[in-house]
mmCIF file of C-alpha atoms in Angstrom:
data_model
loop_
_atom_site.group_PDB
_atom_site.id
_atom_site.type_symbol
_atom_site.label_atom_id
_atom_site.label_comp_id
_atom_site.label_asym_id
_atom_site.label_seq_id
_atom_site.Cartn_x
_atom_site.Cartn_y
_atom_site.Cartn_z
ATOM 1 C CA MET A 7 -3.603 9.936 23.979
ATOM 2 C CA THR A 8 -4.280 8.889 21.026
ATOM 3 C CA THR A 9 -1.912 6.787 18.962
ATOM 4 C CA GLU A 10 -2.094 9.007 15.537
ATOM 5 C CA ARG A 11 -1.329 12.159 18.511
ATOM 6 C CA LYS A 12 1.723 10.400 19.605
ATOM 7 C CA VAL A 13 2.812 9.954 15.816
ATOM 8 C CA ALA A 14 2.452 13.791 15.137
ATOM 9 C CA LYS A 15 4.295 14.842 18.178
ATOM 10 C CA PHE A 16 6.820 12.823 17.337
ATOM 11 C CA PHE A 17 7.199 14.190 13.606
ATOM 12 C CA ASN A 18 6.669 18.047 15.608
ATOM 13 C CA LEU A 19 3.219 18.274 13.923
ATOM 14 C CA THR A 20 2.422 21.220 15.614
ATOM 15 C CA ASP A 21 -0.776 23.460 14.668
ATOM 16 C CA GLU A 22 1.100 25.737 11.759
ATOM 17 C CA ASN A 23 2.909 22.463 11.249
ATOM 18 C CA TRP A 24 -0.202 20.595 10.223
ATOM 19 C CA MET A 25 -0.962 23.181 8.128
ATOM 20 C CA LYS A 26 2.219 23.518 6.231
ATOM 21 C CA HIS A 27 1.830 19.446 5.913
ATOM 22 C CA SER A 28 -1.993 19.820 4.871
ATOM 23 C CA ASN A 29 -0.073 21.522 1.329
ATOM 24 C CA PRO A 30 -0.899 19.603 -1.799
ATOM 25 C CA TRP A 31 2.572 19.097 -2.527
ATOM 26 C CA SER A 32 3.701 17.645 0.833
ATOM 27 C CA VAL A 33 0.729 15.078 0.558
ATOM 28 C CA TRP A 34 1.881 14.377 -2.891
ATOM 29 C CA THR A 35 5.501 13.962 -2.679
ATOM 30 C CA ARG A 36 5.353 12.051 0.816
ATOM 31 C CA TYR A 37 4.293 9.052 -1.553
ATOM 32 C CA SER A 38 8.145 8.856 -2.649
ATOM 33 C CA VAL A 39 8.945 8.156 0.484
ATOM 34 C CA LEU A 40 8.931 4.307 0.394
ATOM 35 C CA PRO A 41 9.725 3.902 -3.310
ATOM 36 C CA LEU A 42 13.197 5.935 -2.674
ATOM 37 C CA ILE A 43 13.683 3.876 0.745
ATOM 38 C CA VAL A 44 13.330 0.576 -1.254
ATOM 39 C CA PHE A 45 15.726 1.960 -3.890
ATOM 40 C CA ALA A 46 18.098 2.981 -1.403
ATOM 41 C CA PHE A 47 18.629 0.016 0.043
ATOM 42 C CA TRP A 48 18.113 -2.186 -3.016
ATOM 43 C CA SER A 49 21.604 0.071 -4.260
ATOM 44 C CA ARG A 50 23.618 -2.375 -1.747
ATOM 45 C CA ILE A 51 24.014 -4.570 -4.779
ATOM 46 C CA TRP A 52 25.957 -1.569 -6.091
ATOM 47 C CA ILE A 53 27.370 0.150 -4.161
ATOM 48 C CA GLY A 54 27.506 -1.653 -0.805
ATOM 49 C CA TRP A 55 27.482 0.711 2.236
ATOM 50 C CA TRP A 56 27.372 3.715 0.634
ATOM 51 C CA CYS A 57 23.388 2.906 0.230
ATOM 52 C CA LEU A 58 23.457 4.400 3.915
ATOM 53 C CA VAL A 59 23.495 7.724 2.393
ATOM 54 C CA PRO A 60 20.538 7.589 -0.110
ATOM 55 C CA GLY A 61 18.442 5.705 2.904
ATOM 56 C CA ILE A 62 19.437 8.434 5.031
ATOM 57 C CA VAL A 63 18.353 10.955 3.032
ATOM 58 C CA SER A 64 15.184 9.138 2.185
ATOM 59 C CA LEU A 65 14.593 8.819 5.933
ATOM 60 C CA LEU A 66 15.293 12.873 6.687
ATOM 61 C CA TRP A 67 12.893 13.374 3.958
ATOM 62 C CA MET A 68 10.070 11.279 6.086
ATOM 63 C CA PHE A 69 10.517 12.959 9.012
ATOM 64 C CA PHE A 70 10.867 16.636 7.407
ATOM 65 C CA ASN A 71 8.489 16.792 4.649
ATOM 66 C CA PRO A 72 5.503 17.381 6.810
ATOM 67 C CA ILE A 73 7.136 20.804 7.574
ATOM 68 C CA PHE A 74 9.086 21.034 4.588
ATOM 69 C CA PHE A 75 6.732 23.156 2.655
ATOM 70 C CA PRO A 76 4.767 26.348 3.354
ATOM 71 C CA ARG A 77 0.892 26.524 4.461
ATOM 72 C CA PRO A 78 -0.950 26.382 1.329
ATOM 73 C CA SER A 79 -2.831 29.337 -0.488
ATOM 74 C CA SER A 80 -5.930 26.757 -0.656
ATOM 75 C CA THR A 81 -7.403 23.841 1.450
ATOM 76 C CA LYS A 82 -10.091 22.961 -0.754
ATOM 77 C CA ASN A 83 -8.931 19.982 -2.296
ATOM 78 C CA TRP A 84 -8.602 16.489 -1.581
ATOM 79 C CA ALA A 85 -5.252 16.342 -0.042
ATOM 80 C CA SER A 86 -5.290 19.029 2.265
ATOM 81 C CA ARG A 87 -8.746 17.632 3.329
ATOM 82 C CA SER A 88 -6.879 14.480 3.859
ATOM 83 C CA VAL A 89 -4.855 15.549 6.229
ATOM 84 C CA MET A 90 -7.187 17.913 7.838
ATOM 85 C CA GLY A 91 -9.059 14.663 8.192
ATOM 86 C CA GLU A 92 -6.107 13.290 9.908
ATOM 87 C CA ARG A 93 -5.847 15.900 12.321
ATOM 88 C CA VAL A 94 -9.580 15.642 13.242
ATOM 89 C CA PHE A 95 -8.889 12.086 13.672
ATOM 90 C CA LEU A 96 -6.483 12.338 16.009
ATOM 91 C CA ASN A 97 -8.352 14.773 18.012
ATOM 92 C CA ARG A 98 -11.321 11.789 18.420
ATOM 93 C CA ASP A 99 -10.561 11.431 22.188
ATOM 94 C CA THR A 100 -11.211 14.757 23.237
ATOM 95 C CA ILE A 101 -14.073 15.980 20.299
ATOM 96 C CA LYS A 102 -15.703 12.693 19.484
ATOM 97 C CA ILE A 103 -16.503 11.802 16.063
ATOM 98 C CA PRO A 104 -19.616 10.426 14.301
ATOM 99 C CA GLU A 105 -19.933 6.415 14.652
ATOM 100 C CA ILE A 106 -19.671 5.858 11.329
ATOM 101 C CA HIS A 107 -15.593 6.950 11.532
ATOM 102 C CA THR A 108 -15.047 5.069 14.355
ATOM 103 C CA GLY A 109 -15.418 1.309 12.549
ATOM 104 C CA GLY A 110 -12.811 -0.889 12.289
ATOM 105 C CA ILE A 111 -12.243 -0.049 9.153
ATOM 106 C CA HIS A 112 -9.154 2.472 9.876
ATOM 107 C CA THR A 113 -7.198 -0.774 11.595
ATOM 108 C CA ILE A 114 -8.285 -3.043 8.541
ATOM 109 C CA LEU A 115 -6.741 -0.034 5.991
ATOM 110 C CA ASN A 116 -3.527 0.416 8.389
ATOM 111 C CA LEU A 117 -2.964 -3.081 8.065
ATOM 112 C CA ILE A 118 -3.442 -3.759 4.459
ATOM 113 C CA SER A 119 -0.722 -0.343 4.091
ATOM 114 C CA SER A 120 1.669 -1.898 6.885
ATOM 115 C CA SER A 121 1.840 -5.403 5.136
ATOM 116 C CA GLY A 122 2.922 -3.587 1.981
ATOM 117 C CA MET A 123 5.629 -2.367 3.895
ATOM 118 C CA ILE A 124 6.766 -5.403 5.340
ATOM 119 C CA LEU A 125 6.572 -6.937 2.084
ATOM 120 C CA ALA A 126 8.765 -4.373 0.505
ATOM 121 C CA ILE A 127 10.987 -4.406 2.956
ATOM 122 C CA TRP A 128 11.479 -8.098 2.863
ATOM 123 C CA ALA A 129 11.422 -7.815 -0.770
ATOM 124 C CA THR A 130 14.159 -5.086 -0.522
ATOM 125 C CA VAL A 131 16.546 -7.701 1.803
ATOM 126 C CA THR A 132 16.055 -10.792 -0.588
ATOM 127 C CA TYR A 133 16.057 -8.679 -3.765
ATOM 128 C CA SER A 134 12.423 -9.373 -5.371
ATOM 129 C CA VAL A 135 11.516 -7.404 -7.730
ATOM 130 C CA TRP A 136 7.668 -8.260 -7.831
ATOM 131 C CA GLY A 137 7.564 -8.330 -4.490
ATOM 132 C CA ALA A 138 8.650 -4.665 -4.077
ATOM 133 C CA ILE A 139 6.255 -3.381 -6.336
ATOM 134 C CA LEU A 140 3.319 -5.633 -5.161
ATOM 135 C CA GLY A 141 4.354 -4.502 -1.234
ATOM 136 C CA ILE A 142 4.756 -0.370 -2.665
ATOM 137 C CA ALA A 143 1.046 -0.636 -4.199
ATOM 138 C CA LEU A 144 -0.458 -2.924 -1.267
ATOM 139 C CA ALA A 145 1.143 0.108 1.576
ATOM 140 C CA TYR A 146 -0.627 3.000 -1.094
ATOM 141 C CA LEU A 147 -3.893 1.171 -1.461
ATOM 142 C CA GLY A 148 -3.978 0.994 2.019
ATOM 143 C CA LYS A 149 -2.767 4.552 2.719
ATOM 144 C CA SER A 150 -4.362 6.075 -0.097
ATOM 145 C CA TRP A 151 -7.821 4.432 0.965
ATOM 146 C CA TYR A 152 -6.890 6.004 4.418
ATOM 147 C CA LEU A 153 -6.667 9.133 3.457
ATOM 148 C CA ASP A 154 -10.247 9.170 1.656
ATOM 149 C CA ARG A 155 -11.836 8.270 4.747
ATOM 150 C CA MET A 156 -9.701 10.582 6.368
ATOM 151 C CA VAL A 157 -11.450 13.816 3.988
ATOM 152 C CA TRP A 158 -14.889 12.013 4.139
ATOM 153 C CA LEU A 159 -14.301 12.370 8.108
ATOM 154 C CA TYR A 160 -13.597 15.920 7.625
ATOM 155 C CA ASN A 161 -16.059 16.614 5.440
ATOM 156 C CA ASP A 162 -18.616 16.065 8.015
ATOM 157 C CA MET A 163 -16.858 17.175 11.067
ATOM 158 C CA LYS A 164 -16.193 20.450 9.445
ATOM 159 C CA GLU A 165 -19.881 21.575 10.003
ATOM 160 C CA LYS A 166 -19.698 20.876 13.809
ATOM 161 C CA ASN A 167 -16.990 22.183 14.640
ATOM 162 C CA GLU A 168 -15.535 26.339 14.005
ATOM 163 C CA GLU A 169 -12.176 25.197 14.561
ATOM 164 C CA TYR A 170 -12.100 22.435 12.142
ATOM 165 C CA LYS A 171 -13.873 24.774 9.712
ATOM 166 C CA SER A 172 -11.639 27.485 10.121
ATOM 167 C CA TRP A 173 -8.810 25.357 8.696
ATOM 168 C CA GLU A 174 -10.350 25.456 5.409
ATOM 169 C CA TYR A 175 -9.872 28.881 3.405
#
């Protein structure tokens, strides 16, 4: 079982929920999660332990966002294809993907994104504005580039697999 499949299982991404997550509103609003979490825990300087309330709400938003929106009216857009590409990528242990998509670039991009998240967390603890901005920017640079690779993967695989092709409408 791939790591991505374990994450999808944690977020309850069933076939139907994957299609809900492919709604562009789900993809684009998910970009709000890290700044909301940083701001929520940063606010401890002003509101003390009450910062846990927006912090927990932000974490709940991260968890429920993929299933919050309805299926999109069309999946012929970058955001939807990025999610469908993620789904193809997590299936790589059962349906082979082209070699060009199996290199270490995904690991590098996830390391960039993870480094940004770690920097953002450190910056939140130490109240470093520039660290938080740089951390969030790095996290989103890595994630956006990763999602762009997923669009490429989906576009390559949809003509090779009928199920994948059926996701686009």
